[in-house]
mmCIF file of C-alpha atoms in Angstrom:
data_model
loop_
_atom_site.group_PDB
_atom_site.id
_atom_site.type_symbol
_atom_site.label_atom_id
_atom_site.label_comp_id
_atom_site.label_asym_id
_atom_site.label_seq_id
_atom_site.Cartn_x
_atom_site.Cartn_y
_atom_site.Cartn_z
ATOM 1 C CA ALA A 152 -231.335 -94.541 82.470
ATOM 2 C CA GLN A 153 -229.919 -91.673 80.503
ATOM 3 C CA SER A 154 -231.853 -89.450 78.122
ATOM 4 C CA VAL A 155 -231.357 -86.202 76.303
ATOM 5 C CA THR A 156 -233.837 -83.620 75.058
ATOM 6 C CA GLN A 157 -233.095 -80.961 72.506
ATOM 7 C CA LEU A 158 -235.536 -78.084 72.665
ATOM 8 C CA GLY A 159 -236.500 -76.864 69.235
ATOM 9 C CA SER A 160 -236.152 -78.971 66.124
ATOM 10 C CA HIS A 161 -235.363 -75.866 64.072
ATOM 11 C CA VAL A 162 -233.627 -72.639 65.056
ATOM 12 C CA SER A 163 -233.133 -69.703 62.707
ATOM 13 C CA VAL A 164 -230.830 -66.764 63.443
ATOM 14 C CA SER A 165 -229.422 -63.869 61.467
ATOM 15 C CA GLU A 166 -225.811 -63.861 60.409
ATOM 16 C CA GLY A 167 -223.785 -62.247 63.199
ATOM 17 C CA ALA A 168 -226.395 -62.987 65.872
ATOM 18 C CA LEU A 169 -225.981 -65.183 68.928
ATOM 19 C CA VAL A 170 -226.544 -68.898 68.431
ATOM 20 C CA LEU A 171 -228.160 -70.786 71.313
ATOM 21 C CA LEU A 172 -229.080 -74.450 70.952
ATOM 22 C CA ARG A 173 -230.661 -76.030 73.993
ATOM 23 C CA CYS A 174 -229.984 -79.446 75.446
ATOM 24 C CA ASN A 175 -231.247 -80.949 78.686
ATOM 25 C CA TYR A 176 -230.199 -84.325 79.958
ATOM 26 C CA SER A 177 -231.249 -86.883 82.489
ATOM 27 C CA SER A 178 -228.714 -89.138 84.103
ATOM 28 C CA SER A 179 -228.531 -91.227 87.240
ATOM 29 C CA VAL A 180 -224.738 -91.012 87.242
ATOM 30 C CA PRO A 181 -222.408 -88.094 86.503
ATOM 31 C CA PRO A 182 -222.869 -87.593 82.778
ATOM 32 C CA TYR A 183 -220.476 -87.107 79.954
ATOM 33 C CA LEU A 184 -221.946 -84.848 77.313
ATOM 34 C CA PHE A 185 -221.223 -84.235 73.659
ATOM 35 C CA TRP A 186 -222.245 -81.914 70.876
ATOM 36 C CA TYR A 187 -221.905 -83.136 67.296
ATOM 37 C CA VAL A 188 -222.550 -81.291 64.031
ATOM 38 C CA GLN A 189 -223.797 -82.836 60.813
ATOM 39 C CA TYR A 190 -223.669 -81.130 57.441
ATOM 40 C CA PRO A 191 -226.082 -82.341 54.731
ATOM 41 C CA ASN A 192 -225.472 -85.918 53.596
ATOM 42 C CA GLN A 193 -222.398 -86.256 55.770
ATOM 43 C CA GLY A 194 -221.443 -88.026 58.963
ATOM 44 C CA LEU A 195 -221.279 -86.421 62.385
ATOM 45 C CA GLN A 196 -218.305 -84.432 63.590
ATOM 46 C CA LEU A 197 -217.519 -83.797 67.250
ATOM 47 C CA LEU A 198 -217.809 -80.141 68.236
ATOM 48 C CA LEU A 199 -216.982 -80.496 71.917
ATOM 49 C CA LYS A 200 -217.393 -82.748 74.920
ATOM 50 C CA TYR A 201 -217.749 -82.398 78.666
ATOM 51 C CA THR A 202 -215.818 -84.880 80.769
ATOM 52 C CA SER A 203 -216.245 -83.576 84.326
ATOM 53 C CA ALA A 204 -213.393 -81.098 84.176
ATOM 54 C CA ALA A 205 -214.160 -77.436 83.471
ATOM 55 C CA THR A 206 -217.865 -76.705 83.235
ATOM 56 C CA LEU A 207 -217.358 -74.321 80.319
ATOM 57 C CA VAL A 208 -216.165 -76.311 77.349
ATOM 58 C CA LYS A 209 -214.748 -74.724 74.244
ATOM 59 C CA GLY A 210 -215.012 -76.509 70.938
ATOM 60 C CA ILE A 211 -214.207 -76.047 67.306
ATOM 61 C CA ASN A 212 -215.545 -73.297 65.027
ATOM 62 C CA GLY A 213 -216.060 -70.866 67.931
ATOM 63 C CA PHE A 214 -218.689 -72.945 69.725
ATOM 64 C CA GLU A 215 -218.812 -73.496 73.451
ATOM 65 C CA ALA A 216 -221.148 -75.149 75.921
ATOM 66 C CA GLU A 217 -221.672 -74.825 79.635
ATOM 67 C CA PHE A 218 -222.497 -77.728 81.895
ATOM 68 C CA LYS A 219 -225.036 -76.692 84.543
ATOM 69 C CA LYS A 220 -225.743 -79.508 86.944
ATOM 70 C CA SER A 221 -228.495 -77.639 88.802
ATOM 71 C CA GLU A 222 -230.377 -77.124 85.561
ATOM 72 C CA THR A 223 -229.353 -80.459 83.975
ATOM 73 C CA SER A 224 -228.443 -78.499 80.880
ATOM 74 C CA PHE A 225 -225.633 -78.384 78.352
ATOM 75 C CA HIS A 226 -226.602 -75.614 75.951
ATOM 76 C CA LEU A 227 -224.456 -74.831 72.918
ATOM 77 C CA THR A 228 -223.625 -71.229 72.093
ATOM 78 C CA LYS A 229 -221.687 -69.181 69.595
ATOM 79 C CA PRO A 230 -221.454 -65.396 69.908
ATOM 80 C CA SER A 231 -221.746 -64.600 66.220
ATOM 81 C CA ALA A 232 -223.344 -66.875 63.645
ATOM 82 C CA HIS A 233 -221.755 -67.461 60.278
ATOM 83 C CA MET A 234 -223.439 -68.782 57.153
ATOM 84 C CA SER A 235 -221.230 -71.854 57.329
ATOM 85 C CA ASP A 236 -222.768 -72.796 60.698
ATOM 86 C CA ALA A 237 -225.960 -73.919 58.980
ATOM 87 C CA ALA A 238 -226.209 -77.614 59.823
ATOM 88 C CA GLU A 239 -227.889 -80.097 62.130
ATOM 89 C CA TYR A 240 -226.626 -80.272 65.691
ATOM 90 C CA PHE A 241 -226.931 -83.235 68.013
ATOM 91 C CA CYS A 242 -226.510 -83.326 71.745
ATOM 92 C CA ALA A 243 -225.554 -86.675 73.260
ATOM 93 C CA VAL A 244 -225.120 -88.136 76.723
ATOM 94 C CA SER A 245 -223.170 -91.160 77.741
ATOM 95 C CA ALA A 246 -224.935 -93.994 79.441
ATOM 96 C CA GLY A 247 -223.447 -96.653 81.655
ATOM 97 C CA SER A 248 -219.800 -97.597 81.596
ATOM 98 C CA SER A 249 -219.336 -98.131 77.908
ATOM 99 C CA ALA A 250 -219.029 -95.608 75.128
ATOM 100 C CA SER A 251 -221.284 -97.869 73.126
ATOM 101 C CA LYS A 252 -224.185 -96.492 75.104
ATOM 102 C CA ILE A 253 -224.201 -92.943 73.912
ATOM 103 C CA ILE A 254 -227.724 -91.566 73.656
ATOM 104 C CA PHE A 255 -228.329 -88.963 70.961
ATOM 105 C CA GLY A 256 -230.949 -86.257 70.973
ATOM 106 C CA SER A 257 -233.285 -85.806 68.031
ATOM 107 C CA GLY A 258 -231.249 -82.918 66.629
ATOM 108 C CA THR A 259 -231.718 -79.202 65.997
ATOM 109 C CA ARG A 260 -231.457 -77.795 62.508
ATOM 110 C CA LEU A 261 -229.772 -74.409 62.520
ATOM 111 C CA SER A 262 -230.538 -72.002 59.678
ATOM 112 C CA ILE A 263 -228.691 -68.722 59.174
ATOM 113 C CA ARG A 264 -230.459 -65.744 57.581
ATOM 114 C CA PRO A 265 -228.289 -63.363 55.521
ATOM 115 C CA ASP B 115 -205.082 -89.889 56.125
ATOM 116 C CA GLY B 116 -206.830 -91.821 58.857
ATOM 117 C CA GLY B 117 -210.554 -92.104 58.837
ATOM 118 C CA ILE B 118 -213.682 -94.094 58.262
ATOM 119 C CA THR B 119 -214.982 -94.932 54.826
ATOM 120 C CA GLN B 120 -218.440 -96.145 53.953
ATOM 121 C CA SER B 121 -219.559 -97.465 50.629
ATOM 122 C CA PRO B 122 -221.552 -97.024 48.610
ATOM 123 C CA LYS B 123 -222.747 -93.482 49.270
ATOM 124 C CA TYR B 124 -226.144 -94.213 47.700
ATOM 125 C CA LEU B 125 -227.753 -97.634 47.482
ATOM 126 C CA PHE B 126 -231.008 -98.731 45.957
ATOM 127 C CA ARG B 127 -232.639 -102.007 46.806
ATOM 128 C CA LYS B 128 -235.676 -103.845 45.616
ATOM 129 C CA GLU B 129 -238.048 -105.200 48.204
ATOM 130 C CA GLY B 130 -237.086 -108.677 49.340
ATOM 131 C CA GLN B 131 -233.375 -108.254 48.656
ATOM 132 C CA ASN B 132 -230.574 -108.321 51.170
ATOM 133 C CA VAL B 133 -227.935 -105.618 50.846
ATOM 134 C CA THR B 134 -224.593 -105.146 52.573
ATOM 135 C CA LEU B 135 -223.175 -101.783 53.572
ATOM 136 C CA SER B 136 -219.440 -101.492 53.914
ATOM 137 C CA CYS B 137 -217.582 -99.739 56.739
ATOM 138 C CA GLU B 138 -213.798 -99.622 56.980
ATOM 139 C CA GLN B 139 -211.577 -97.723 59.394
ATOM 140 C CA ASN B 140 -207.819 -97.250 59.510
ATOM 141 C CA LEU B 141 -207.753 -95.517 62.887
ATOM 142 C CA ASN B 142 -206.776 -98.714 64.710
ATOM 143 C CA HIS B 143 -209.937 -98.371 66.790
ATOM 144 C CA ASP B 144 -211.224 -101.354 68.710
ATOM 145 C CA ALA B 145 -214.898 -100.410 68.812
ATOM 146 C CA MET B 146 -217.226 -99.932 65.864
ATOM 147 C CA TYR B 147 -220.893 -99.035 65.631
ATOM 148 C CA TRP B 148 -223.807 -98.852 63.199
ATOM 149 C CA TYR B 149 -226.522 -96.243 63.527
ATOM 150 C CA ARG B 150 -229.672 -95.552 61.607
ATOM 151 C CA GLN B 151 -230.861 -91.992 61.062
ATOM 152 C CA ASP B 152 -234.372 -91.055 59.960
ATOM 153 C CA PRO B 153 -235.564 -87.504 59.187
ATOM 154 C CA GLY B 154 -236.331 -85.545 62.341
ATOM 155 C CA GLN B 155 -234.964 -88.246 64.575
ATOM 156 C CA GLY B 156 -231.712 -88.768 66.332
ATOM 157 C CA LEU B 157 -229.377 -91.644 65.744
ATOM 158 C CA ARG B 158 -230.508 -95.085 66.792
ATOM 159 C CA LEU B 159 -227.967 -97.780 67.526
ATOM 160 C CA ILE B 160 -228.301 -100.950 65.445
ATOM 161 C CA TYR B 161 -225.247 -103.000 66.415
ATOM 162 C CA TYR B 162 -221.874 -102.434 67.975
ATOM 163 C CA SER B 163 -218.670 -104.351 68.327
ATOM 164 C CA GLN B 164 -215.976 -103.779 70.908
ATOM 165 C CA ILE B 165 -213.608 -106.484 69.728
ATOM 166 C CA VAL B 166 -213.007 -108.694 66.719
ATOM 167 C CA ASN B 167 -215.368 -111.657 66.453
ATOM 168 C CA ASP B 168 -217.780 -110.188 68.954
ATOM 169 C CA PHE B 169 -220.736 -107.844 68.566
ATOM 170 C CA GLN B 170 -223.819 -106.794 70.482
ATOM 171 C CA LYS B 171 -227.334 -105.790 69.503
ATOM 172 C CA GLY B 172 -228.285 -102.189 69.878
ATOM 173 C CA ASP B 173 -231.756 -100.747 70.224
ATOM 174 C CA ILE B 174 -233.083 -101.637 66.753
ATOM 175 C CA ALA B 175 -231.229 -104.782 65.639
ATOM 176 C CA GLU B 176 -234.204 -106.628 64.157
ATOM 177 C CA GLY B 177 -233.807 -107.144 60.409
ATOM 178 C CA TYR B 178 -230.076 -106.412 60.447
ATOM 179 C CA SER B 179 -226.953 -108.513 60.792
ATOM 180 C CA VAL B 180 -223.254 -107.736 61.168
ATOM 181 C CA SER B 181 -219.880 -109.426 61.251
ATOM 182 C CA ARG B 182 -216.526 -108.389 62.680
ATOM 183 C CA GLU B 183 -213.894 -110.675 61.231
ATOM 184 C CA LYS B 184 -211.249 -107.970 61.031
ATOM 185 C CA LYS B 185 -210.511 -105.064 63.309
ATOM 186 C CA GLU B 186 -210.819 -102.530 60.527
ATOM 187 C CA SER B 187 -214.060 -103.768 58.976
ATOM 188 C CA PHE B 188 -217.651 -103.938 60.242
ATOM 189 C CA PRO B 189 -220.132 -104.598 57.411
ATOM 190 C CA LEU B 190 -223.860 -104.284 57.973
ATOM 191 C CA THR B 191 -226.383 -106.430 56.125
ATOM 192 C CA VAL B 192 -229.920 -105.145 55.779
ATOM 193 C CA THR B 193 -232.066 -108.209 55.334
ATOM 194 C CA SER B 194 -235.469 -108.623 53.762
ATOM 195 C CA ALA B 195 -236.850 -108.955 57.285
ATOM 196 C CA GLN B 196 -236.278 -105.249 57.863
ATOM 197 C CA LYS B 197 -239.702 -103.810 57.013
ATOM 198 C CA ASN B 198 -238.757 -100.179 56.609
ATOM 199 C CA PRO B 199 -235.097 -100.011 55.587
ATOM 200 C CA THR B 200 -235.073 -96.695 53.757
ATOM 201 C CA ALA B 201 -232.820 -94.483 55.867
ATOM 202 C CA PHE B 202 -229.369 -92.945 56.238
ATOM 203 C CA TYR B 203 -226.888 -95.362 57.798
ATOM 204 C CA LEU B 204 -223.871 -94.167 59.740
ATOM 205 C CA CYS B 205 -220.890 -96.155 60.853
ATOM 206 C CA ALA B 206 -218.665 -94.974 63.694
ATOM 207 C CA SER B 207 -215.649 -96.117 65.612
ATOM 208 C CA SER B 208 -214.010 -95.310 68.922
ATOM 209 C CA LYS B 209 -210.614 -95.955 70.330
ATOM 210 C CA ALA B 210 -210.757 -98.301 73.272
ATOM 211 C CA ARG B 211 -212.410 -101.639 73.777
ATOM 212 C CA ASP B 212 -212.849 -101.033 77.474
ATOM 213 C CA SER B 213 -213.688 -97.466 76.804
ATOM 214 C CA VAL B 214 -214.509 -94.936 79.422
ATOM 215 C CA VAL B 215 -217.588 -92.905 78.755
ATOM 216 C CA THR B 216 -215.552 -89.991 77.480
ATOM 217 C CA ASP B 217 -214.539 -91.887 74.384
ATOM 218 C CA THR B 218 -215.323 -89.922 71.258
ATOM 219 C CA GLN B 219 -217.000 -91.670 68.363
ATOM 220 C CA TYR B 220 -215.745 -90.844 64.887
ATOM 221 C CA PHE B 221 -218.235 -91.114 62.065
ATOM 222 C CA GLY B 222 -218.075 -92.115 58.439
ATOM 223 C CA PRO B 223 -219.834 -90.119 55.697
ATOM 224 C CA GLY B 224 -222.878 -92.396 55.645
ATOM 225 C CA THR B 225 -224.789 -94.527 53.155
ATOM 226 C CA ARG B 226 -228.256 -93.548 52.017
ATOM 227 C CA LEU B 227 -230.352 -96.636 51.370
ATOM 228 C CA THR B 228 -233.552 -96.411 49.381
ATOM 229 C CA VAL B 229 -235.944 -99.296 48.862
ATOM 230 C CA LEU B 230 -237.717 -99.155 45.532
#
């Protein structure tokens, strides 16, 4: 069975600082991994996804994530935080052979300090 | 503009009432999903449908019902049997019926349901 763990329910960084949001997964088959962002009272928007091609995946808004099989991790990073990055971020892993079985993490709320 | 619409944005319900949440998509997607989101928790799958006139229970289907009579519509009914229905409800869709696991899900803006 697949599962995903996001370390840290809340992360706070200063504007201009590095953003690092952690995600570890468990999967019995090669995983497909996603990062979504959710702004207050809105739906989720895909930031990026890993589909077994390049291990470093670049997404929208300057975010990227690196798939590390040995560490079972898919951490999300951005070199320089912007105030507009304040949101909730969800890591997700696919399960089985159907996209209907995507497992979401519990989310990490990112706050940006001026 | 293609996308997913959910209505209403805010919904208030008295205990013992059934309510129906609307979800419509014009992306020509085959698959549609309903999730429930509670504070501090991830999304939990309620129901999904990969084709018209067919749907499957997710992880927390008790107290909910759905229908899929048209490709573009997937309404969710929260019944009086759902003991704790106050939550944020998200509808999503994805492209292919026989989707590979890389298929991206596209989300609507959500409906916030509050039981009074």
